[in-house]
Amino acid sequence: MARIPLISGNWKMNLNHFEAIQLIQKLSYELRNHDYDAVEVSVHPPYTDLRSVQTVIDADRMRFQLGAQNCHSEVSGAFTGEISPAMLAKLNVDYVIVGHSERRALFGENDAVVAAKAAAVFGCEMTPIVCVGETLEERESDQAESVVETQVRGSLASISGDKLDELVIAYEPVWAIGTGMTASAQDAQEMCSHIRKVVASIRATSRNLVRIQYGGSVKPSNVTELMAMSDIDGALVGGASLEAESFARIVNFKDA
Ligand code: PGA
């Protein structure tokens, strides 16, 4: 069974709800119906924009999947300032990014926290996009594969067997995020193939089902080459997703 590519726009802490509505409308205008035939497209606005974006997607029957950037691992309780996965599910959120490197580095999330969040997202009938990736220091000291393997094993530890098939993993080398430096298509392919082998060692049947995105300075000029790699099934796009025209060209990677 062919894996359907997933192109995701991670807006990070950008755009208020008015700006978010404008961006989704422009994006919808840039894309044609057949653009969605062979690819799934998700947008991940900040929490405060979700309801507005969801309303526009529904009202105009846009073919975007709605995504969030994070959530808590509990569905309710005394967690001031946090957002429950059940609340996201109520907003028709499909995908939730968990363990983004900015969450790991700036907000102290370790693999155990990421694992609990990923399981909670599945528990609320949504799909987690679990992020992994090495730092430059780790790559230069030849530890990239082992670091990423540890992250994959740790971050998937709480996911039950059959759910693993539906998982999305985003390989995002930390040194490539927001820097303009992209991993070469070959390096990205090698790591994604390694990740697929690690997943297969946890559950053999998931090998050909799990989707693996590449992320880190993906742009219209490099997406085609990355997407041509056999183990890369999509892209997690930050900066270039904030501009409708560039994100639309990434979605159209076949003729970018
Ligand atoms: P970037 O961000 O495309 O701006 O490098 C990617 C990400 O952080 O998901």
Coordinates of C-alpha atoms and ligand atoms in Angstrom, one line a residue:
M1 CA 0.0 0.0 0.0
A2 CA 1.4 3.4 -1.0
R3 CA 2.0 5.9 1.7
I4 CA 0.2 9.2 1.1
P5 CA 2.6 12.1 1.5
L6 CA 1.8 14.5 4.3
I7 CA 2.9 18.1 3.9
S8 CA 2.4 20.0 7.2
G9 CA 2.8 23.8 7.9
N10 CA 4.0 24.5 11.4
W11 CA 3.2 28.2 12.0
K12 CA 4.9 28.2 15.4
M13 CA 4.1 31.3 17.5
N14 CA 3.1 33.4 14.5
L15 CA -0.1 35.0 13.2
N16 CA -3.1 36.1 15.3
H17 CA -6.5 34.6 14.4
F18 CA -7.3 37.4 11.8
E19 CA -3.9 36.8 10.1
A20 CA -4.5 33.0 10.3
I21 CA -7.8 33.3 8.5
Q22 CA -6.1 35.4 5.7
L23 CA -3.4 32.8 5.3
I24 CA -5.7 29.8 5.0
Q25 CA -7.9 31.7 2.5
K26 CA -4.9 32.7 0.4
L27 CA -3.5 29.1 0.6
S28 CA -6.8 27.7 -0.5
Y29 CA -6.9 30.2 -3.4
E30 CA -3.4 29.1 -4.5
L31 CA -4.3 25.4 -4.6
R32 CA -6.5 23.5 -7.1
N33 CA -8.7 20.5 -6.3
H34 CA -6.4 18.1 -7.9
D35 CA -3.5 19.3 -5.9
Y36 CA -4.9 17.4 -2.9
D37 CA -5.4 14.2 -4.8
A38 CA -2.0 12.7 -4.1
V39 CA -1.1 14.5 -1.0
E40 CA -2.5 15.4 2.4
V41 CA -2.0 18.9 3.7
S42 CA -2.1 20.0 7.3
V43 CA -1.9 23.4 8.9
H44 CA -0.8 23.9 12.5
P45 CA -1.8 27.3 13.8
P46 CA -1.3 28.5 17.4
Y47 CA -4.0 27.4 19.8
T48 CA -5.8 30.7 19.8
D49 CA -6.3 30.5 16.0
L50 CA -7.6 27.0 15.9
R51 CA -11.3 27.7 16.3
S52 CA -11.2 30.5 13.6
V53 CA -9.3 28.3 11.2
Q54 CA -11.5 25.3 11.8
T55 CA -14.6 27.4 11.1
V56 CA -13.3 28.7 7.8
I57 CA -12.1 25.2 6.7
D58 CA -15.6 23.8 7.4
A59 CA -17.6 26.7 6.0
D60 CA -15.6 26.8 2.7
R61 CA -15.2 23.0 2.6
M62 CA -11.4 23.4 2.3
R63 CA -9.4 20.2 2.0
F64 CA -6.9 21.0 4.7
Q65 CA -6.4 18.8 7.8
L66 CA -6.3 20.8 11.0
G67 CA -3.3 20.4 13.2
A68 CA -2.0 21.6 16.6
Q69 CA 1.6 22.2 17.7
N70 CA 1.5 20.6 21.1
C71 CA -0.8 19.4 23.9
H72 CA -0.7 18.1 27.4
S73 CA -0.7 14.3 28.1
E74 CA -3.7 14.4 30.5
V75 CA -7.2 15.1 29.2
S76 CA -8.2 17.3 32.1
G77 CA -7.1 18.5 35.5
A78 CA -5.1 21.1 37.4
F79 CA -2.5 22.0 34.8
T80 CA -2.7 25.8 34.5
G81 CA -2.0 27.1 31.1
E82 CA -2.1 23.7 29.4
I83 CA -4.3 22.5 26.6
S84 CA -5.9 19.0 26.6
P85 CA -5.9 16.7 23.6
A86 CA -9.6 16.1 24.2
M87 CA -10.2 19.9 23.6
L88 CA -8.2 19.7 20.4
A89 CA -10.2 16.7 19.2
K90 CA -13.4 18.7 19.8
L91 CA -12.1 21.3 17.3
N92 CA -11.7 18.5 14.7
V93 CA -8.0 18.6 15.0
D94 CA -6.5 15.6 13.0
Y95 CA -2.7 15.9 13.7
V96 CA -0.8 17.1 16.8
I97 CA 2.9 17.7 16.6
V98 CA 4.6 16.3 19.7
G99 CA 8.2 16.6 20.8
H100 CA 9.3 19.4 18.4
S101 CA 12.9 20.2 19.0
E102 CA 11.9 23.7 20.3
R103 CA 9.7 22.0 22.9
R104 CA 12.5 19.6 23.8
A105 CA 15.2 22.3 24.0
L106 CA 13.3 25.3 25.4
F107 CA 10.6 23.6 27.5
G108 CA 12.5 20.6 28.8
E109 CA 10.4 17.9 27.1
N110 CA 12.2 14.5 27.2
D111 CA 11.3 11.3 25.5
A112 CA 9.1 10.1 28.4
V113 CA 7.0 13.3 28.2
V114 CA 6.8 13.0 24.4
A115 CA 5.8 9.3 24.7
A116 CA 2.9 10.2 27.1
K117 CA 1.7 13.0 24.8
A118 CA 1.8 10.8 21.7
A119 CA -0.2 8.1 23.4
A120 CA -2.7 10.8 24.7
V121 CA -3.1 12.1 21.1
F122 CA -3.9 8.6 19.9
G123 CA -6.2 8.2 22.9
C124 CA -8.3 11.1 21.6
E125 CA -8.5 9.7 18.1
M126 CA -6.0 12.1 16.5
T127 CA -2.6 11.3 15.0
P128 CA 0.6 12.5 16.6
I129 CA 3.5 13.8 14.5
V130 CA 6.4 12.7 16.7
C131 CA 9.6 14.8 16.1
V132 CA 13.1 13.6 16.4
G133 CA 16.5 14.9 15.3
E134 CA 20.1 15.4 16.3
T135 CA 22.0 18.5 17.0
L136 CA 25.0 19.6 14.9
E137 CA 27.4 18.6 17.7
E138 CA 25.9 15.1 17.7
R139 CA 26.1 14.8 13.9
E140 CA 29.7 16.0 13.9
S141 CA 30.7 13.5 16.5
D142 CA 29.0 10.6 14.5
Q143 CA 26.3 10.1 17.1
A144 CA 23.3 11.2 14.9
E145 CA 22.0 7.7 14.2
S146 CA 22.2 6.5 17.8
V147 CA 20.7 9.7 19.2
V148 CA 17.8 9.5 16.8
E149 CA 17.3 5.8 17.5
T150 CA 17.1 6.5 21.3
Q151 CA 14.6 9.3 20.6
V152 CA 12.4 7.1 18.4
R153 CA 12.4 4.2 20.9
G154 CA 11.8 6.5 23.9
S155 CA 9.1 8.6 22.2
L156 CA 7.1 5.6 20.9
A157 CA 7.3 3.6 24.1
S158 CA 3.7 4.2 25.2
I159 CA 2.1 3.7 21.8
S160 CA 0.2 0.4 21.4
G161 CA 1.1 -1.9 18.6
D162 CA -1.7 -1.3 16.1
K163 CA -1.6 2.4 16.5
L164 CA 2.1 2.4 15.5
D165 CA 1.0 1.8 11.9
E166 CA -0.8 5.1 11.8
L167 CA 2.0 7.2 13.3
V168 CA 3.8 10.1 11.6
I169 CA 7.4 10.7 12.5
A170 CA 9.2 13.9 11.6
Y171 CA 12.9 13.7 11.2
E172 CA 14.1 17.3 11.8
P173 CA 17.9 17.7 12.3
V174 CA 18.1 20.6 14.9
W175 CA 20.8 22.3 13.0
A176 CA 18.6 22.6 9.9
I177 CA 15.6 24.2 11.6
G178 CA 15.1 27.9 10.7
T179 CA 18.8 28.1 9.7
G180 CA 18.4 27.9 5.9
M181 CA 20.7 24.8 6.1
T182 CA 19.0 21.7 4.8
A183 CA 20.2 18.1 5.2
S184 CA 21.2 16.8 1.8
A185 CA 18.5 14.6 0.3
Q186 CA 20.9 11.7 0.6
D187 CA 21.6 12.3 4.3
A188 CA 17.9 12.9 5.0
Q189 CA 17.0 9.6 3.2
E190 CA 19.7 7.7 5.1
M191 CA 18.3 8.8 8.5
C192 CA 14.7 8.2 7.5
S193 CA 15.6 4.7 6.3
H194 CA 17.3 4.1 9.7
I195 CA 14.2 5.4 11.5
R196 CA 12.0 3.0 9.4
K197 CA 14.3 0.1 10.5
V198 CA 14.0 1.1 14.1
V199 CA 10.2 1.2 13.8
A200 CA 10.3 -2.2 12.1
S201 CA 12.2 -3.7 15.0
I202 CA 9.4 -2.6 17.3
R203 CA 6.6 -3.8 15.0
A204 CA 7.4 -5.4 11.7
T205 CA 4.1 -4.6 10.0
S206 CA 4.6 -0.9 10.7
R207 CA 7.6 -0.7 8.5
N208 CA 5.8 0.1 5.3
L209 CA 2.9 2.0 6.9
V210 CA 4.5 4.6 9.2
R211 CA 5.0 7.9 7.4
I212 CA 8.2 9.8 7.9
Q213 CA 8.5 13.5 7.2
Y214 CA 11.6 15.5 6.7
G215 CA 11.8 18.9 8.3
G216 CA 14.3 21.7 8.5
S217 CA 14.5 24.6 6.0
V218 CA 12.2 22.9 3.5
K219 CA 11.5 25.3 0.6
P220 CA 10.1 25.2 -2.9
S221 CA 13.7 24.9 -4.2
N222 CA 14.6 21.7 -2.3
V223 CA 11.3 19.9 -1.7
T224 CA 11.2 18.0 -5.0
E225 CA 14.6 16.4 -4.4
L226 CA 13.7 15.5 -0.8
M227 CA 10.4 14.0 -1.8
A228 CA 12.0 11.9 -4.4
M229 CA 13.7 9.8 -1.7
S230 CA 12.0 6.4 -1.1
D231 CA 11.8 6.8 2.7
I232 CA 10.6 10.4 2.9
D233 CA 6.8 10.7 2.9
G234 CA 6.3 14.3 3.5
A235 CA 7.6 17.5 4.9
L236 CA 7.2 19.5 8.2
V237 CA 7.6 23.1 7.1
G238 CA 8.1 26.1 9.4
G239 CA 9.2 29.4 7.8
A240 CA 8.1 28.6 4.3
S241 CA 4.6 27.7 5.4
L242 CA 3.8 31.3 6.6
E243 CA 3.6 32.5 3.0
A244 CA 0.8 31.1 0.9
E245 CA 2.6 31.0 -2.4
S246 CA 5.7 29.2 -1.1
F247 CA 3.7 26.7 0.9
A248 CA 1.5 26.0 -2.2
R249 CA 4.6 25.4 -4.2
I250 CA 5.8 22.9 -1.6
V251 CA 2.5 21.1 -1.7
N252 CA 2.9 20.9 -5.4
F253 CA 6.3 19.4 -5.0
K254 CA 5.9 17.3 -8.1
D255 CA 6.1 20.4 -10.3
A256 CA 7.9 22.8 -8.0
Ligands
PGA1 P1 11.8 25.6 9.2 O1 11.1 24.9 10.5 O2 11.1 25.0 8.0 O3 11.6 27.0 9.5 O4 13.2 25.2 9.3 C1 10.7 23.5 10.5 C2 10.2 23.1 11.8 O5 10.6 23.6 12.9 O6 9.2 22.3 11.9

